[in-house]
Amino acid sequence: MDVIELVKSEVEKLCKEYKNNSPDNYDFWNEHIKYVYNRAIELANKYNADIEIVGLGALLHDIALIKKIGTRKEHHINGQKISEELLLNYKYDNKKLIRVLDCIYNHRSSKNAKTIEELCVADADILAHFDNIPMLFNSAFNRENISLNNINDWLNEMLEKDFNDLSDKTKEWYKDRYNLIKDILIKK
Ligand SMILES: [Fe+2]
Ligand SMILES: [Fe+2]
């Protein structure tokens, strides 16, 4: 089995554990990680980035949240540590390891990305939100306690913030779809 398949099955297993042991039964794999992974590979192909580095970065970027280690604020730092351990267990090449760890550390905004691989993971993390609209409503109503009266403002702010966090080139590529999503979602 190649390293991507190994890590994929490990992350899927951890997501199942999270789902079974969390009060909200949040399915990290099916609600978030799989979308990030698919978009990251799409961007990697589009931008000629290294598919393996991007794929591993996408699969592991939120591993600290999935394993419930540390705070959300520091999940990019803890994620690096957990991923380093995991990949060293698979005897993963040291030079490539550093590049994967950088993708995890810098996934929280494409503004932090220093390489094209880091940019693919950071942008994919955002595109995953647009790919799963029901999840946005779940966040609004069940996590943030937003009322129906305030949903327009919340959605507007959330969608704009996400779009602005994309890199310039992904913004350019995605803008028509983004405008379509906003047009459909925002109440008139
Ligand atoms: Fe994250
Ligand atoms: Fe994420």
Coordinates of N, CA and C in Angstrom, one line a residue, residues 41-150:
I41 N -6.1 17.8 -4.2 CA -5.5 17.1 -5.4 C -5.9 17.8 -6.7
E42 N -7.1 18.3 -6.8 CA -7.5 19.0 -8.0 C -6.6 20.2 -8.2
L43 N -6.3 21.0 -7.1 CA -5.5 22.2 -7.2 C -4.0 21.8 -7.5
A44 N -3.6 20.7 -6.9 CA -2.2 20.2 -7.1 C -2.0 19.9 -8.6
N45 N -3.0 19.3 -9.2 CA -2.9 19.0 -10.6 C -2.9 20.3 -11.4
K46 N -3.7 21.2 -11.0 CA -3.9 22.5 -11.8 C -2.6 23.3 -11.7
Y47 N -2.0 23.3 -10.5 CA -0.8 24.2 -10.3 C 0.5 23.5 -10.3
N48 N 0.5 22.2 -10.8 CA 1.7 21.4 -10.9 C 2.4 21.3 -9.6
A49 N 1.7 21.1 -8.6 CA 2.3 20.8 -7.3 C 2.6 19.3 -7.1
D50 N 3.3 19.0 -6.0 CA 3.6 17.6 -5.8 C 2.4 16.9 -5.1
I51 N 1.9 16.0 -5.9 CA 0.6 15.4 -5.5 C 0.7 14.7 -4.1
E52 N 1.8 14.0 -3.9 CA 1.9 13.2 -2.6 C 2.0 14.2 -1.4
I53 N 2.8 15.2 -1.5 CA 3.0 16.2 -0.4 C 1.6 16.8 -0.1
V54 N 1.0 17.3 -1.2 CA -0.3 17.9 -1.0 C -1.4 17.0 -0.4
G55 N -1.4 15.7 -1.0 CA -2.4 14.7 -0.5 C -2.2 14.5 1.0
L56 N -0.9 14.3 1.4 CA -0.7 14.0 2.8 C -1.0 15.2 3.7
G57 N -0.6 16.4 3.2 CA -0.9 17.6 4.0 C -2.4 17.8 4.2
A58 N -3.2 17.5 3.1 CA -4.7 17.6 3.2 C -5.2 16.6 4.2
L59 N -4.8 15.3 4.1 CA -5.3 14.3 4.9 C -5.0 14.6 6.4
L60 N -3.8 15.2 6.6 CA -3.4 15.3 8.0 C -3.6 16.7 8.6
H61 N -4.1 17.7 7.8 CA -4.0 19.1 8.3 C -4.8 19.3 9.6
D62 N -5.9 18.6 9.8 CA -6.7 18.8 11.1 C -6.5 17.6 12.0
I63 N -5.5 16.9 11.9 CA -5.3 15.7 12.7 C -5.4 15.9 14.3
A64 N -4.9 17.1 14.7 CA -5.0 17.4 16.1 C -6.4 17.6 16.6
L65 N -7.3 18.2 15.7 CA -8.7 18.3 16.1 C -9.3 17.0 16.1
I66 N -9.0 16.1 15.1 CA -9.6 14.8 15.1 C -9.2 14.0 16.3
K67 N -8.0 14.1 16.7 CA -7.5 13.4 17.9 C -7.8 14.1 19.2
K68 N -8.4 15.3 19.1 CA -8.7 16.1 20.2 C -7.5 16.3 21.1
I69 N -6.4 16.7 20.4 CA -5.2 17.0 21.2 C -4.9 18.6 21.1
G70 N -4.9 19.2 22.3 CA -4.6 20.6 22.4 C -5.8 21.5 22.0
T71 N -5.6 22.8 21.8 CA -6.7 23.7 21.5 C -6.8 23.9 20.0
R72 N -8.0 24.4 19.6 CA -8.2 24.7 18.2 C -7.2 25.7 17.7
K73 N -6.9 26.7 18.6 CA -5.9 27.8 18.3 C -4.6 27.2 17.9
E74 N -4.2 26.1 18.5 CA -2.9 25.5 18.2 C -2.9 24.3 17.4
H75 N -4.0 24.0 16.7 CA -4.1 22.7 16.1 C -3.1 22.5 14.9
H76 N -2.7 23.6 14.3 CA -1.7 23.5 13.2 C -0.3 23.1 13.8
I77 N 0.0 23.5 15.0 CA 1.2 23.2 15.7 C 1.2 21.7 16.2
N78 N 0.1 21.4 16.9 CA 0.0 20.0 17.4 C -0.1 19.0 16.2
G79 N -0.8 19.5 15.2 CA -0.9 18.6 14.0 C 0.4 18.2 13.4
Q80 N 1.3 19.2 13.4 CA 2.7 18.9 12.9 C 3.3 17.7 13.7
K81 N 3.2 17.9 15.0 CA 3.9 16.9 15.9 C 3.3 15.5 15.7
I82 N 2.0 15.4 15.7 CA 1.3 14.1 15.5 C 1.6 13.5 14.2
S83 N 1.6 14.4 13.1 CA 1.9 13.9 11.8 C 3.3 13.4 11.6
E84 N 4.3 14.1 12.3 CA 5.7 13.7 12.2 C 5.8 12.3 12.8
E85 N 5.2 12.1 13.9 CA 5.3 10.7 14.6 C 4.7 9.7 13.6
L86 N 3.5 10.0 13.1 CA 2.8 9.0 12.3 C 3.6 8.7 11.0
L87 N 4.2 9.7 10.4 CA 4.9 9.4 9.1 C 6.2 8.8 9.4
L88 N 6.8 9.1 10.5 CA 8.1 8.4 10.8 C 7.9 6.9 11.1
N89 N 6.7 6.6 11.6 CA 6.3 5.2 11.8 C 6.3 4.4 10.5
Y90 N 5.9 5.2 9.4 CA 5.9 4.6 8.1 C 7.3 4.7 7.4
K91 N 8.3 5.1 8.2 CA 9.6 5.4 7.6 C 9.6 6.3 6.4
Y92 N 8.8 7.4 6.5 CA 8.7 8.3 5.4 C 9.9 9.2 5.3
D93 N 10.3 9.4 4.0 CA 11.5 10.2 3.7 C 11.5 11.5 4.4
N94 N 12.7 11.8 5.0 CA 12.8 13.0 5.8 C 12.6 14.4 5.1
K95 N 13.1 14.5 3.9 CA 13.0 15.8 3.2 C 11.5 16.0 2.8
K96 N 10.8 14.9 2.4 CA 9.4 15.1 2.1 C 8.6 15.3 3.3
L97 N 9.0 14.7 4.4 CA 8.3 14.9 5.7 C 8.2 16.4 6.0
I98 N 9.3 17.1 5.9 CA 9.4 18.5 6.3 C 8.4 19.3 5.4
R99 N 8.3 18.9 4.1 CA 7.4 19.6 3.3 C 5.9 19.4 3.6
V100 N 5.6 18.1 4.0 CA 4.2 17.8 4.5 C 3.9 18.6 5.8
L101 N 4.9 18.6 6.7 CA 4.7 19.3 8.0 C 4.5 20.8 7.8
D102 N 5.2 21.4 6.8 CA 5.0 22.8 6.5 C 3.5 23.0 5.9
C103 N 3.0 22.1 5.2 CA 1.6 22.2 4.7 C 0.7 22.3 5.9
I104 N 0.9 21.4 6.9 CA 0.0 21.4 8.0 C 0.2 22.7 8.9
Y105 N 1.4 23.1 9.1 CA 1.6 24.3 9.9 C 1.0 25.5 9.3
N106 N 1.1 25.6 7.9 CA 0.6 26.8 7.3 C -0.8 26.7 6.6
H107 N -1.6 25.7 7.1 CA -2.9 25.5 6.4 C -4.0 26.5 6.7
R108 N -3.7 27.3 7.7 CA -4.9 28.2 8.2 C -5.1 29.4 7.3
S109 N -4.2 29.7 6.5 CA -4.5 30.8 5.5 C -3.5 30.7 4.3
S110 N -4.0 30.9 3.1 CA -3.0 30.9 2.0 C -2.0 32.0 2.1
K111 N -2.3 33.0 2.9 CA -1.4 34.1 3.1 C -0.1 33.7 3.7
N112 N -0.2 32.6 4.5 CA 1.0 32.0 5.2 C 1.8 31.1 4.3
A113 N 1.2 30.7 3.2 CA 1.8 29.6 2.3 C 3.1 30.1 1.7
K114 N 4.1 29.3 1.8 CA 5.4 29.7 1.2 C 5.7 28.8 0.0
T115 N 5.0 27.7 -0.2 CA 5.2 26.9 -1.4 C 3.9 26.6 -2.0
I116 N 3.9 26.2 -3.3 CA 2.7 25.9 -4.0 C 1.9 24.7 -3.3
E117 N 2.6 23.8 -2.7 CA 2.0 22.7 -2.0 C 1.2 23.2 -0.8
E118 N 1.8 24.1 0.0 CA 1.1 24.7 1.1 C -0.1 25.5 0.7
L119 N 0.0 26.2 -0.4 CA -1.1 27.0 -1.0 C -2.3 26.1 -1.3
C120 N -1.9 24.9 -2.0 CA -3.0 24.0 -2.4 C -3.8 23.5 -1.1
V121 N -3.1 23.2 0.0 CA -3.8 22.7 1.1 C -4.6 23.8 1.8
A122 N -4.1 25.0 1.9 CA -4.8 26.1 2.6 C -6.0 26.5 1.7
D123 N -5.9 26.5 0.4 CA -7.1 26.9 -0.4 C -8.1 25.8 -0.4
A124 N -7.7 24.5 -0.4 CA -8.6 23.4 -0.4 C -9.4 23.4 0.9
D125 N -8.8 23.8 2.0 CA -9.5 23.8 3.3 C -10.7 24.8 3.2
I126 N -10.5 25.8 2.4 CA -11.6 26.8 2.3 C -12.7 26.3 1.3
L127 N -12.2 25.8 0.1 CA -13.1 25.3 -0.9 C -14.0 24.2 -0.4
A128 N -13.5 23.5 0.6 CA -14.3 22.4 1.3 C -15.5 22.9 1.9
H129 N -15.5 24.2 2.4 CA -16.7 24.8 3.0 C -17.7 25.0 1.9
F130 N -17.3 25.5 0.7 CA -18.2 25.8 -0.4 C -18.8 24.5 -0.9
D131 N -18.1 23.4 -0.8 CA -18.5 22.1 -1.3 C -19.5 21.4 -0.4
N132 N -19.7 21.9 0.8 CA -20.6 21.3 1.7 C -21.5 22.3 2.4
I133 N -22.5 22.8 1.6 CA -23.4 23.9 2.1 C -24.2 23.5 3.4
P134 N -24.7 22.2 3.4 CA -25.5 21.8 4.6 C -24.6 22.0 5.9
M135 N -23.3 21.8 5.8 CA -22.5 21.9 6.9 C -22.4 23.4 7.4
L136 N -22.5 24.3 6.5 CA -22.6 25.8 6.9 C -23.8 26.0 7.7
F137 N -24.9 25.5 7.3 CA -26.1 25.7 8.1 C -26.1 25.0 9.4
N138 N -25.4 23.8 9.4 CA -25.3 23.1 10.7 C -24.4 24.0 11.7
S139 N -23.4 24.6 11.2 CA -22.5 25.5 12.0 C -23.3 26.6 12.5
A140 N -24.1 27.2 11.6 CA -24.9 28.4 12.0 C -25.9 28.1 13.1
F141 N -26.7 27.1 12.8 CA -27.9 26.9 13.7 C -27.5 26.1 15.0
N142 N -26.6 25.1 14.8 CA -26.3 24.2 15.9 C -25.1 24.5 16.7
R143 N -24.1 25.2 16.1 CA -22.9 25.5 16.8 C -22.9 27.0 17.3
E144 N -23.3 27.9 16.4 CA -23.2 29.3 16.7 C -24.5 29.9 17.2
N145 N -25.5 29.1 17.2 CA -26.8 29.6 17.7 C -27.3 30.8 16.9
I146 N -27.1 30.8 15.6 CA -27.6 31.9 14.8 C -29.1 31.7 14.5
S147 N -29.9 32.8 14.6 CA -31.3 32.6 14.4 C -31.6 32.9 12.9
L148 N -32.7 32.4 12.4 CA -33.1 32.6 11.0 C -33.1 34.1 10.6
N149 N -33.4 34.9 11.6 CA -33.4 36.4 11.3 C -32.0 36.9 10.9
N150 N -31.0 36.2 11.5 CA -29.6 36.7 11.3 C -28.8 35.9 10.3

